[in-house]
PDB file of C-alpha atoms in Angstrom:
ATOM      1  CA  MET X   1     131.800  95.188 153.860  1.00  0.00           C
ATOM      2  CA  LEU X   2     128.918  96.797 151.846  1.00  0.00           C
ATOM      3  CA  ALA X   3     128.711  99.778 154.104  1.00  0.00           C
ATOM      4  CA  GLU X   4     132.512 100.435 153.966  1.00  0.00           C
ATOM      5  CA  THR X   5     132.365 100.117 150.360  1.00  0.00           C
ATOM      6  CA  TRP X   6     129.445 102.532 149.985  1.00  0.00           C
ATOM      7  CA  GLY X   7     131.126 105.095 152.238  1.00  0.00           C
ATOM      8  CA  LYS X   8     134.577 105.000 150.961  1.00  0.00           C
ATOM      9  CA  THR X   9     134.112 104.643 147.202  1.00  0.00           C
ATOM     10  CA  GLY X  10     130.920 106.193 146.365  1.00  0.00           C
ATOM     11  CA  TRP X  11     129.861 102.959 144.891  1.00  0.00           C
ATOM     12  CA  SER X  12     126.137 103.777 144.605  1.00  0.00           C
ATOM     13  CA  SER X  13     127.038 106.848 142.180  1.00  0.00           C
ATOM     14  CA  ARG X  14     129.881 104.879 140.341  1.00  0.00           C
ATOM     15  CA  SER X  15     127.263 102.044 139.635  1.00  0.00           C
ATOM     16  CA  TYR X  16     124.608 104.391 137.870  1.00  0.00           C
ATOM     17  CA  ASN X  17     127.588 106.018 135.959  1.00  0.00           C
ATOM     18  CA  VAL X  18     129.247 102.713 134.980  1.00  0.00           C
ATOM     19  CA  GLY X  19     126.014 101.199 133.832  1.00  0.00           C
ATOM     20  CA  ALA X  20     124.704 103.886 131.855  1.00  0.00           C
ATOM     21  CA  ILE X  21     127.993 104.054 129.724  1.00  0.00           C
ATOM     22  CA  SER X  22     128.390 100.338 129.426  1.00  0.00           C
ATOM     23  CA  SER X  23     124.770 100.155 128.208  1.00  0.00           C
ATOM     24  CA  PHE X  24     125.102 103.046 125.446  1.00  0.00           C
ATOM     25  CA  LEU X  25     127.919 101.123 124.084  1.00  0.00           C
ATOM     26  CA  SER X  26     126.567  97.835 123.828  1.00  0.00           C
ATOM     27  CA  THR X  27     123.361  99.086 122.476  1.00  0.00           C
ATOM     28  CA  LEU X  28     124.997 100.953 119.646  1.00  0.00           C
ATOM     29  CA  VAL X  29     126.898  97.503 118.887  1.00  0.00           C
ATOM     30  CA  THR X  30     124.038  95.339 119.182  1.00  0.00           C
ATOM     31  CA  PHE X  31     121.077  97.055 117.732  1.00  0.00           C
ATOM     32  CA  PRO X  32     121.137  95.519 114.244  1.00  0.00           C
ATOM     33  CA  ILE X  33     121.031  91.928 116.016  1.00  0.00           C
ATOM     34  CA  TYR X  34     118.042  93.317 118.021  1.00  0.00           C
ATOM     35  CA  LYS X  35     116.416  94.437 114.959  1.00  0.00           C
ATOM     36  CA  THR X  36     116.533  91.248 113.309  1.00  0.00           C
ATOM     37  CA  ILE X  37     115.307  89.366 116.141  1.00  0.00           C
ATOM     38  CA  PHE X  38     112.385  91.545 116.688  1.00  0.00           C
ATOM     39  CA  ARG X  39     111.335  90.974 112.829  1.00  0.00           C
ATOM     40  CA  GLN X  40     111.419  87.198 113.688  1.00  0.00           C
ATOM     41  CA  GLN X  41     109.443  87.767 116.530  1.00  0.00           C
ATOM     42  CA  ILE X  42     106.615  89.776 114.862  1.00  0.00           C
ATOM     43  CA  HIS X  43     106.427  87.478 111.614  1.00  0.00           C
ATOM     44  CA  ALA X  44     107.992  84.200 112.639  1.00  0.00           C
ATOM     45  CA  PHE X  45     110.417  84.555 110.048  1.00  0.00           C
ATOM     46  CA  SER X  46     113.693  82.685 109.560  1.00  0.00           C
ATOM     47  CA  ILE X  47     116.971  84.418 109.970  1.00  0.00           C
ATOM     48  CA  GLN X  48     117.243  84.677 106.219  1.00  0.00           C
ATOM     49  CA  GLU X  49     113.990  86.389 105.748  1.00  0.00           C
ATOM     50  CA  ALA X  50     114.267  88.640 108.203  1.00  0.00           C
ATOM     51  CA  ILE X  51     117.545  90.061 106.753  1.00  0.00           C
ATOM     52  CA  GLN X  52     115.996  89.965 103.171  1.00  0.00           C
ATOM     53  CA  GLN X  53     113.080  92.173 104.499  1.00  0.00           C
ATOM     54  CA  LEU X  54     115.710  94.377 106.268  1.00  0.00           C
ATOM     55  CA  ARG X  55     117.845  94.385 103.043  1.00  0.00           C
ATOM     56  CA  GLN X  56     114.811  95.184 100.994  1.00  0.00           C
ATOM     57  CA  GLU X  57     113.890  98.394 103.338  1.00  0.00           C
ATOM     58  CA  GLY X  58     117.400  99.642 102.718  1.00  0.00           C
ATOM     59  CA  MET X  59     120.169 101.283 104.878  1.00  0.00           C
ATOM     60  CA  ARG X  60     118.192 104.450 105.176  1.00  0.00           C
ATOM     61  CA  ARG X  61     115.498 102.658 107.400  1.00  0.00           C
ATOM     62  CA  PHE X  62     117.912 100.369 108.887  1.00  0.00           C
ATOM     63  CA  TYR X  63     118.752 102.264 112.113  1.00  0.00           C
ATOM     64  CA  ARG X  64     115.109 103.362 112.163  1.00  0.00           C
ATOM     65  CA  GLY X  65     113.935 102.955 115.886  1.00  0.00           C
ATOM     66  CA  LEU X  66     117.690 103.364 117.203  1.00  0.00           C
ATOM     67  CA  PHE X  67     116.847 106.442 119.603  1.00  0.00           C
ATOM     68  CA  PRO X  68     114.190 104.522 122.052  1.00  0.00           C
ATOM     69  CA  PRO X  69     116.299 101.421 122.630  1.00  0.00           C
ATOM     70  CA  LEU X  70     119.527 103.717 123.042  1.00  0.00           C
ATOM     71  CA  LEU X  71     117.881 105.893 125.531  1.00  0.00           C
ATOM     72  CA  SER X  72     115.927 103.223 127.543  1.00  0.00           C
ATOM     73  CA  LYS X  73     119.098 100.798 127.482  1.00  0.00           C
ATOM     74  CA  THR X  74     121.121 103.790 128.923  1.00  0.00           C
ATOM     75  CA  LEU X  75     118.518 104.192 131.605  1.00  0.00           C
ATOM     76  CA  GLN X  76     118.032 100.443 132.063  1.00  0.00           C
ATOM     77  CA  GLY X  77     121.656 100.018 132.876  1.00  0.00           C
ATOM     78  CA  THR X  78     121.598 103.234 135.118  1.00  0.00           C
ATOM     79  CA  LEU X  79     118.645 101.717 136.886  1.00  0.00           C
ATOM     80  CA  LEU X  80     119.903  98.068 136.663  1.00  0.00           C
ATOM     81  CA  PHE X  81     123.068  98.408 138.935  1.00  0.00           C
ATOM     82  CA  GLY X  82     122.262 101.629 140.855  1.00  0.00           C
ATOM     83  CA  THR X  83     118.834 100.838 142.138  1.00  0.00           C
ATOM     84  CA  HIS X  84     119.752  97.210 143.076  1.00  0.00           C
ATOM     85  CA  ASP X  85     122.716  98.477 145.192  1.00  0.00           C
ATOM     86  CA  SER X  86     120.455 101.049 146.915  1.00  0.00           C
ATOM     87  CA  LEU X  87     117.682  98.352 147.683  1.00  0.00           C
ATOM     88  CA  LEU X  88     120.492  95.924 148.679  1.00  0.00           C
ATOM     89  CA  LEU X  89     121.842  98.364 151.201  1.00  0.00           C
ATOM     90  CA  LEU X  90     118.441  98.767 152.601  1.00  0.00           C
ATOM     91  CA  LEU X  91     117.740  95.183 152.689  1.00  0.00           C
ATOM     92  CA  THR X  92     121.036  94.434 154.692  1.00  0.00           C
ATOM     93  CA  SER X  93     120.969  94.834 158.457  1.00  0.00           C
ATOM     94  CA  ASN X  94     124.582  93.739 159.151  1.00  0.00           C
ATOM     95  CA  PRO X  95     126.807  95.052 156.329  1.00  0.00           C
ATOM     96  CA  SER X  96     129.886  93.000 157.720  1.00  0.00           C
ATOM     97  CA  GLU X  97     128.040  89.949 156.441  1.00  0.00           C
ATOM     98  CA  PRO X  98     127.930  88.596 152.780  1.00  0.00           C
ATOM     99  CA  CYS X  99     124.514  89.337 151.181  1.00  0.00           C
ATOM    100  CA  THR X 100     122.302  86.091 150.962  1.00  0.00           C
ATOM    101  CA  LEU X 101     120.852  84.607 147.824  1.00  0.00           C
ATOM    102  CA  GLY X 102     117.574  85.844 148.996  1.00  0.00           C
ATOM    103  CA  LYS X 103     118.598  89.474 149.398  1.00  0.00           C
ATOM    104  CA  ARG X 104     120.059  89.302 146.182  1.00  0.00           C
ATOM    105  CA  TRP X 105     116.960  87.947 144.744  1.00  0.00           C
ATOM    106  CA  THR X 106     114.681  90.454 146.297  1.00  0.00           C
ATOM    107  CA  ALA X 107     117.046  93.560 145.574  1.00  0.00           C
ATOM    108  CA  GLY X 108     117.239  92.292 142.098  1.00  0.00           C
ATOM    109  CA  PHE X 109     113.183  91.639 141.572  1.00  0.00           C
ATOM    110  CA  LEU X 110     112.263  95.106 142.961  1.00  0.00           C
ATOM    111  CA  SER X 111     114.918  96.930 141.034  1.00  0.00           C
ATOM    112  CA  GLY X 112     113.464  95.104 137.714  1.00  0.00           C
ATOM    113  CA  SER X 113     110.076  96.341 138.675  1.00  0.00           C
ATOM    114  CA  VAL X 114     111.271  99.969 138.843  1.00  0.00           C
ATOM    115  CA  GLU X 115     112.940  99.423 135.491  1.00  0.00           C
ATOM    116  CA  ALA X 116     109.827  97.976 133.816  1.00  0.00           C
ATOM    117  CA  LEU X 117     107.823 101.144 135.099  1.00  0.00           C
ATOM    118  CA  VAL X 118     110.367 103.639 134.015  1.00  0.00           C
ATOM    119  CA  LEU X 119     111.131 102.065 130.505  1.00  0.00           C
ATOM    120  CA  ASN X 120     107.841 100.776 129.412  1.00  0.00           C
ATOM    121  CA  PRO X 121     107.017 103.806 127.408  1.00  0.00           C
ATOM    122  CA  PHE X 122     110.454 103.730 125.512  1.00  0.00           C
ATOM    123  CA  GLU X 123     109.964  99.844 124.717  1.00  0.00           C
ATOM    124  CA  ARG X 124     106.490 100.426 123.760  1.00  0.00           C
ATOM    125  CA  VAL X 125     107.469 103.205 120.955  1.00  0.00           C
ATOM    126  CA  GLN X 126     110.369 101.384 119.949  1.00  0.00           C
ATOM    127  CA  ASN X 127     108.322  98.402 119.028  1.00  0.00           C
ATOM    128  CA  VAL X 128     106.023 100.462 117.068  1.00  0.00           C
ATOM    129  CA  LEU X 129     108.896 102.132 115.067  1.00  0.00           C
ATOM    130  CA  GLN X 130     110.308  98.546 114.282  1.00  0.00           C
ATOM    131  CA  ASP X 131     107.180  97.184 113.054  1.00  0.00           C
ATOM    132  CA  GLY X 132     107.678  97.831 109.028  1.00  0.00           C
ATOM    133  CA  ARG X 133     103.675  97.548 108.578  1.00  0.00           C
ATOM    134  CA  LYS X 134     103.120 100.830 110.352  1.00  0.00           C
ATOM    135  CA  ASP X 135     105.938 102.886 108.372  1.00  0.00           C
ATOM    136  CA  ALA X 136     103.425 105.012 106.494  1.00  0.00           C
ATOM    137  CA  ARG X 137     101.240 105.538 109.303  1.00  0.00           C
ATOM    138  CA  PHE X 138     103.774 106.161 111.938  1.00  0.00           C
ATOM    139  CA  PRO X 139     107.223 107.359 110.150  1.00  0.00           C
ATOM    140  CA  ASN X 140     108.846 108.628 113.111  1.00  0.00           C
ATOM    141  CA  THR X 141     108.667 108.943 116.804  1.00  0.00           C
ATOM    142  CA  ARG X 142     106.900 112.339 116.959  1.00  0.00           C
ATOM    143  CA  SER X 143     103.984 110.780 115.144  1.00  0.00           C
ATOM    144  CA  ILE X 144     103.810 107.770 117.224  1.00  0.00           C
ATOM    145  CA  LEU X 145     103.790 110.472 120.173  1.00  0.00           C
ATOM    146  CA  ARG X 146     101.169 112.509 118.679  1.00  0.00           C
ATOM    147  CA  GLU X 147      98.702 109.566 118.284  1.00  0.00           C
ATOM    148  CA  PHE X 148      99.088 108.569 122.138  1.00  0.00           C
ATOM    149  CA  ASN X 149      98.872 112.260 123.419  1.00  0.00           C
ATOM    150  CA  SER X 150      95.516 112.586 121.487  1.00  0.00           C
ATOM    151  CA  TYR X 151      94.042 109.790 123.893  1.00  0.00           C
ATOM    152  CA  GLY X 152      92.155 110.505 127.224  1.00  0.00           C
ATOM    153  CA  LEU X 153      94.345 110.229 130.300  1.00  0.00           C
ATOM    154  CA  LYS X 154      93.570 106.637 131.166  1.00  0.00           C
ATOM    155  CA  GLU X 155      93.613 105.681 127.571  1.00  0.00           C
ATOM    156  CA  ARG X 156      96.837 107.403 127.058  1.00  0.00           C
ATOM    157  CA  LEU X 157      98.511 105.375 129.843  1.00  0.00           C
ATOM    158  CA  VAL X 158      96.700 102.039 129.214  1.00  0.00           C
ATOM    159  CA  VAL X 159      96.606 101.780 125.541  1.00  0.00           C
ATOM    160  CA  GLY X 160      99.420 104.170 124.847  1.00  0.00           C
ATOM    161  CA  TYR X 161     102.648 104.188 126.731  1.00  0.00           C
ATOM    162  CA  TYR X 162     102.092 101.346 128.961  1.00  0.00           C
ATOM    163  CA  ARG X 163     100.632  99.008 126.646  1.00  0.00           C
ATOM    164  CA  GLY X 164     101.765  95.171 127.581  1.00  0.00           C
ATOM    165  CA  LEU X 165     102.933  96.591 131.007  1.00  0.00           C
ATOM    166  CA  SER X 166     101.815  93.416 132.966  1.00  0.00           C
ATOM    167  CA  PRO X 167     104.240  90.856 130.980  1.00  0.00           C
ATOM    168  CA  VAL X 168     106.983  93.740 130.991  1.00  0.00           C
ATOM    169  CA  LEU X 169     106.867  93.931 134.775  1.00  0.00           C
ATOM    170  CA  LEU X 170     106.896  89.955 135.034  1.00  0.00           C
ATOM    171  CA  ARG X 171     109.793  89.843 132.559  1.00  0.00           C
ATOM    172  CA  ASN X 172     111.936  92.675 134.158  1.00  0.00           C
ATOM    173  CA  SER X 173     111.347  91.512 137.575  1.00  0.00           C
ATOM    174  CA  LEU X 174     112.433  87.775 137.054  1.00  0.00           C
ATOM    175  CA  GLY X 175     115.038  88.819 134.714  1.00  0.00           C
ATOM    176  CA  SER X 176     116.894  91.153 137.166  1.00  0.00           C
ATOM    177  CA  ALA X 177     116.268  88.844 140.205  1.00  0.00           C
ATOM    178  CA  LEU X 178     118.142  86.024 138.098  1.00  0.00           C
ATOM    179  CA  TYR X 179     120.872  88.047 136.814  1.00  0.00           C
ATOM    180  CA  PHE X 180     121.876  89.669 140.631  1.00  0.00           C
ATOM    181  CA  SER X 181     121.400  86.090 142.212  1.00  0.00           C
ATOM    182  CA  PHE X 182     123.908  84.335 140.017  1.00  0.00           C
ATOM    183  CA  LYS X 183     126.244  86.796 138.520  1.00  0.00           C
ATOM    184  CA  ASP X 184     128.922  87.351 141.501  1.00  0.00           C
ATOM    185  CA  PRO X 185     128.866  83.622 142.645  1.00  0.00           C
ATOM    186  CA  LEU X 186     129.521  82.514 139.022  1.00  0.00           C
ATOM    187  CA  ARG X 187     132.129  85.096 138.579  1.00  0.00           C
ATOM    188  CA  ASP X 188     133.850  84.233 141.865  1.00  0.00           C
ATOM    189  CA  GLY X 189     133.642  80.494 141.141  1.00  0.00           C
ATOM    190  CA  LEU X 190     135.556  81.297 137.818  1.00  0.00           C
ATOM    191  CA  ALA X 191     138.046  83.657 139.511  1.00  0.00           C
ATOM    192  CA  THR X 192     139.501  80.791 141.442  1.00  0.00           C
ATOM    193  CA  ARG X 193     140.668  78.534 138.637  1.00  0.00           C
ATOM    194  CA  GLY X 194     143.297  81.324 137.578  1.00  0.00           C
ATOM    195  CA  LEU X 195     141.873  82.826 134.504  1.00  0.00           C
ATOM    196  CA  PRO X 196     142.757  86.220 133.410  1.00  0.00           C
ATOM    197  CA  SER X 197     141.368  88.955 135.864  1.00  0.00           C
ATOM    198  CA  TRP X 198     138.759  90.272 133.040  1.00  0.00           C
ATOM    199  CA  LEU X 199     137.494  86.881 131.746  1.00  0.00           C
ATOM    200  CA  PRO X 200     135.447  85.768 134.583  1.00  0.00           C
ATOM    201  CA  ALA X 201     132.978  88.751 134.930  1.00  0.00           C
ATOM    202  CA  LEU X 202     132.936  88.341 130.917  1.00  0.00           C
ATOM    203  CA  VAL X 203     131.892  84.836 130.913  1.00  0.00           C
ATOM    204  CA  SER X 204     129.658  85.212 133.976  1.00  0.00           C
ATOM    205  CA  GLY X 205     127.532  88.372 132.406  1.00  0.00           C
ATOM    206  CA  SER X 206     127.653  86.304 129.044  1.00  0.00           C
ATOM    207  CA  VAL X 207     126.329  82.886 130.518  1.00  0.00           C
ATOM    208  CA  ASN X 208     124.044  84.318 133.054  1.00  0.00           C
ATOM    209  CA  GLY X 209     122.386  86.901 130.825  1.00  0.00           C
ATOM    210  CA  THR X 210     122.035  84.702 128.020  1.00  0.00           C
ATOM    211  CA  VAL X 211     120.331  81.691 130.236  1.00  0.00           C
ATOM    212  CA  THR X 212     118.125  84.479 131.660  1.00  0.00           C
ATOM    213  CA  CYS X 213     116.952  85.958 128.221  1.00  0.00           C
ATOM    214  CA  LEU X 214     116.434  82.339 126.710  1.00  0.00           C
ATOM    215  CA  ALA X 215     114.120  81.407 129.650  1.00  0.00           C
ATOM    216  CA  LEU X 216     112.084  84.591 129.481  1.00  0.00           C
ATOM    217  CA  TYR X 217     112.062  84.869 125.583  1.00  0.00           C
ATOM    218  CA  PRO X 218     108.611  83.617 125.173  1.00  0.00           C
ATOM    219  CA  LEU X 219     107.369  86.866 127.256  1.00  0.00           C
ATOM    220  CA  SER X 220     109.699  88.917 125.100  1.00  0.00           C
ATOM    221  CA  VAL X 221     107.674  87.507 121.962  1.00  0.00           C
ATOM    222  CA  LEU X 222     104.564  88.465 123.595  1.00  0.00           C
ATOM    223  CA  ILE X 223     105.684  91.946 124.412  1.00  0.00           C
ATOM    224  CA  ALA X 224     106.694  92.770 120.875  1.00  0.00           C
ATOM    225  CA  ASN X 225     103.408  91.623 119.462  1.00  0.00           C
ATOM    226  CA  MET X 226     101.275  93.559 122.267  1.00  0.00           C
ATOM    227  CA  GLN X 227     103.369  96.610 121.882  1.00  0.00           C
ATOM    228  CA  SER X 228     103.452  96.817 118.205  1.00  0.00           C
ATOM    229  CA  GLN X 229      99.656  97.003 118.021  1.00  0.00           C
ATOM    230  CA  ILE X 230      98.183 100.792 118.003  1.00  0.00           C
ATOM    231  CA  VAL X 231      94.365 100.969 117.946  1.00  0.00           C
ATOM    232  CA  GLY X 232      91.348  99.221 116.602  1.00  0.00           C
ATOM    233  CA  ARG X 233      90.497  95.580 115.819  1.00  0.00           C
ATOM    234  CA  ASP X 234      94.320  94.405 116.233  1.00  0.00           C
ATOM    235  CA  LEU X 235      94.280  95.839 119.718  1.00  0.00           C
ATOM    236  CA  LEU X 236      93.891  92.599 121.673  1.00  0.00           C
ATOM    237  CA  GLY X 237      93.560  91.920 125.418  1.00  0.00           C
ATOM    238  CA  LEU X 238      96.410  90.065 127.262  1.00  0.00           C
ATOM    239  CA  ARG X 239      94.896  86.560 127.033  1.00  0.00           C
ATOM    240  CA  GLN X 240      93.811  87.199 123.276  1.00  0.00           C
ATOM    241  CA  SER X 241      97.348  88.264 122.607  1.00  0.00           C
ATOM    242  CA  VAL X 242      98.851  85.165 124.222  1.00  0.00           C
ATOM    243  CA  TRP X 243      96.367  83.201 122.240  1.00  0.00           C
ATOM    244  CA  SER X 244      96.866  84.994 118.906  1.00  0.00           C
ATOM    245  CA  VAL X 245     100.772  84.494 119.431  1.00  0.00           C
ATOM    246  CA  TRP X 246     100.587  80.969 119.928  1.00  0.00           C
ATOM    247  CA  GLU X 247      98.275  80.558 116.764  1.00  0.00           C
ATOM    248  CA  SER X 248     100.541  82.718 114.768  1.00  0.00           C
ATOM    249  CA  HIS X 249     103.443  80.687 115.533  1.00  0.00           C
ATOM    250  CA  GLY X 250     101.903  77.435 114.644  1.00  0.00           C
ATOM    251  CA  ARG X 251     101.262  76.404 118.027  1.00  0.00           C
ATOM    252  CA  LYS X 252     104.888  75.220 118.167  1.00  0.00           C
ATOM    253  CA  LEU X 253     107.428  76.240 120.721  1.00  0.00           C
ATOM    254  CA  THR X 254     110.344  75.940 118.157  1.00  0.00           C
ATOM    255  CA  LEU X 255     108.621  78.766 116.001  1.00  0.00           C
ATOM    256  CA  LEU X 256     107.969  80.558 119.226  1.00  0.00           C
ATOM    257  CA  TYR X 257     111.791  80.686 119.791  1.00  0.00           C
ATOM    258  CA  ARG X 258     112.385  81.939 116.199  1.00  0.00           C
ATOM    259  CA  GLY X 259     115.130  84.884 116.949  1.00  0.00           C
ATOM    260  CA  GLY X 260     116.425  82.531 119.804  1.00  0.00           C
ATOM    261  CA  SER X 261     119.564  82.010 118.097  1.00  0.00           C
ATOM    262  CA  LEU X 262     120.720  85.566 117.503  1.00  0.00           C
ATOM    263  CA  LEU X 263     119.386  86.397 120.963  1.00  0.00           C
ATOM    264  CA  VAL X 264     122.074  84.006 122.372  1.00  0.00           C
ATOM    265  CA  LEU X 265     124.513  86.289 120.433  1.00  0.00           C
ATOM    266  CA  ARG X 266     123.259  89.541 121.289  1.00  0.00           C
ATOM    267  CA  SER X 267     122.875  88.564 125.066  1.00  0.00           C
ATOM    268  CA  CYS X 268     126.331  87.142 125.223  1.00  0.00           C
ATOM    269  CA  LEU X 269     128.018  90.590 123.822  1.00  0.00           C
ATOM    270  CA  THR X 270     125.435  92.724 125.794  1.00  0.00           C
ATOM    271  CA  TRP X 271     125.513  91.124 129.232  1.00  0.00           C
ATOM    272  CA  GLY X 272     129.093  89.989 128.857  1.00  0.00           C
ATOM    273  CA  LEU X 273     130.565  93.665 127.875  1.00  0.00           C
ATOM    274  CA  THR X 274     128.162  95.258 130.452  1.00  0.00           C
ATOM    275  CA  THR X 275     129.230  92.961 133.057  1.00  0.00           C
ATOM    276  CA  ALA X 276     133.065  93.056 132.540  1.00  0.00           C
ATOM    277  CA  ILE X 277     132.988  96.894 132.303  1.00  0.00           C
ATOM    278  CA  HIS X 278     130.960  97.299 135.268  1.00  0.00           C
ATOM    279  CA  ASP X 279     133.175  94.914 137.323  1.00  0.00           C
ATOM    280  CA  PHE X 280     136.549  96.541 136.026  1.00  0.00           C
ATOM    281  CA  LEU X 281     135.605  99.897 136.812  1.00  0.00           C
ATOM    282  CA  LYS X 282     134.208  99.150 140.243  1.00  0.00           C
ATOM    283  CA  GLU X 283     137.113  97.430 141.230  1.00  0.00           C
ATOM    284  CA  ASN X 284     139.680 100.034 139.698  1.00  0.00           C
ATOM    285  CA  THR X 285     137.566 103.118 141.113  1.00  0.00           C
ATOM    286  CA  GLY X 286     137.406 101.521 144.403  1.00  0.00           C
ATOM    287  CA  GLN X 287     141.254 100.944 144.627  1.00  0.00           C
ATOM    288  CA  LYS X 288     141.976 104.662 143.562  1.00  0.00           C
ATOM    289  CA  SER X 289     139.530 105.732 146.379  1.00  0.00           C
ATOM    290  CA  GLN X 290     141.410 103.609 148.807  1.00  0.00           C
ATOM    291  CA  GLU X 291     144.424 105.154 147.856  1.00  0.00           C
ATOM    292  CA  GLU X 292     143.371 108.831 147.950  1.00  0.00           C
TER     293      GLU X 292
END
């Protein structure tokens, strides 16, 4: 079945295109929520405190930092679906048989690793831009790139563009593995209940994406704090960063999950929309190709 779909519908190229379009649109919609979450992660603010800080900065700087996530999320959607399908095809010895949980997990884990390696520099720049404490020193993306490019080659990678790579690799690979392992089974289970055709994919993406993001949220807090650091005394190692984040959040898991409520909203919108658009276009382009 997998090989037939691949050959007749060009599913691989469609998955890249659909992932890019859906991720681009969902990022535009959810960026204000994401920026509020980021401020909560950095300062352990409540929602009201984070919104008040953004309001004081004004609308002129509200969309500061949009370009890196817009570009990175579009690339993420492209890699998420396209790379996963390519890897799944390589792992499937008998395409006529249903893909097992183990194969979906492995393909998802590997595609998440590829995604992390490609997108880490974008997330790094984005996190520096969104930290209001660095507005004066780094007013735009160019100033950050100029800083990183002034380092030697090793420092440019380790301290600059690939700062925080280890937790990013762990978060992205586990997140992709969980998403692809349970997305289709949950959608197919809901489809048997006589729901409207578009609803199972929407609910599956929303529930699956939200649970995954919540489970890995502490890693996102650690990444945000590590990648907002530039040079000097505030540039901590991995262990020091873990301890610093734990201390700054009062050694309480509840404070570590500051921003979690908005994360649920953003994840529901982002993953639900992305999954629903992806599955809708997959089904309709497949039908069109078969008719032709």
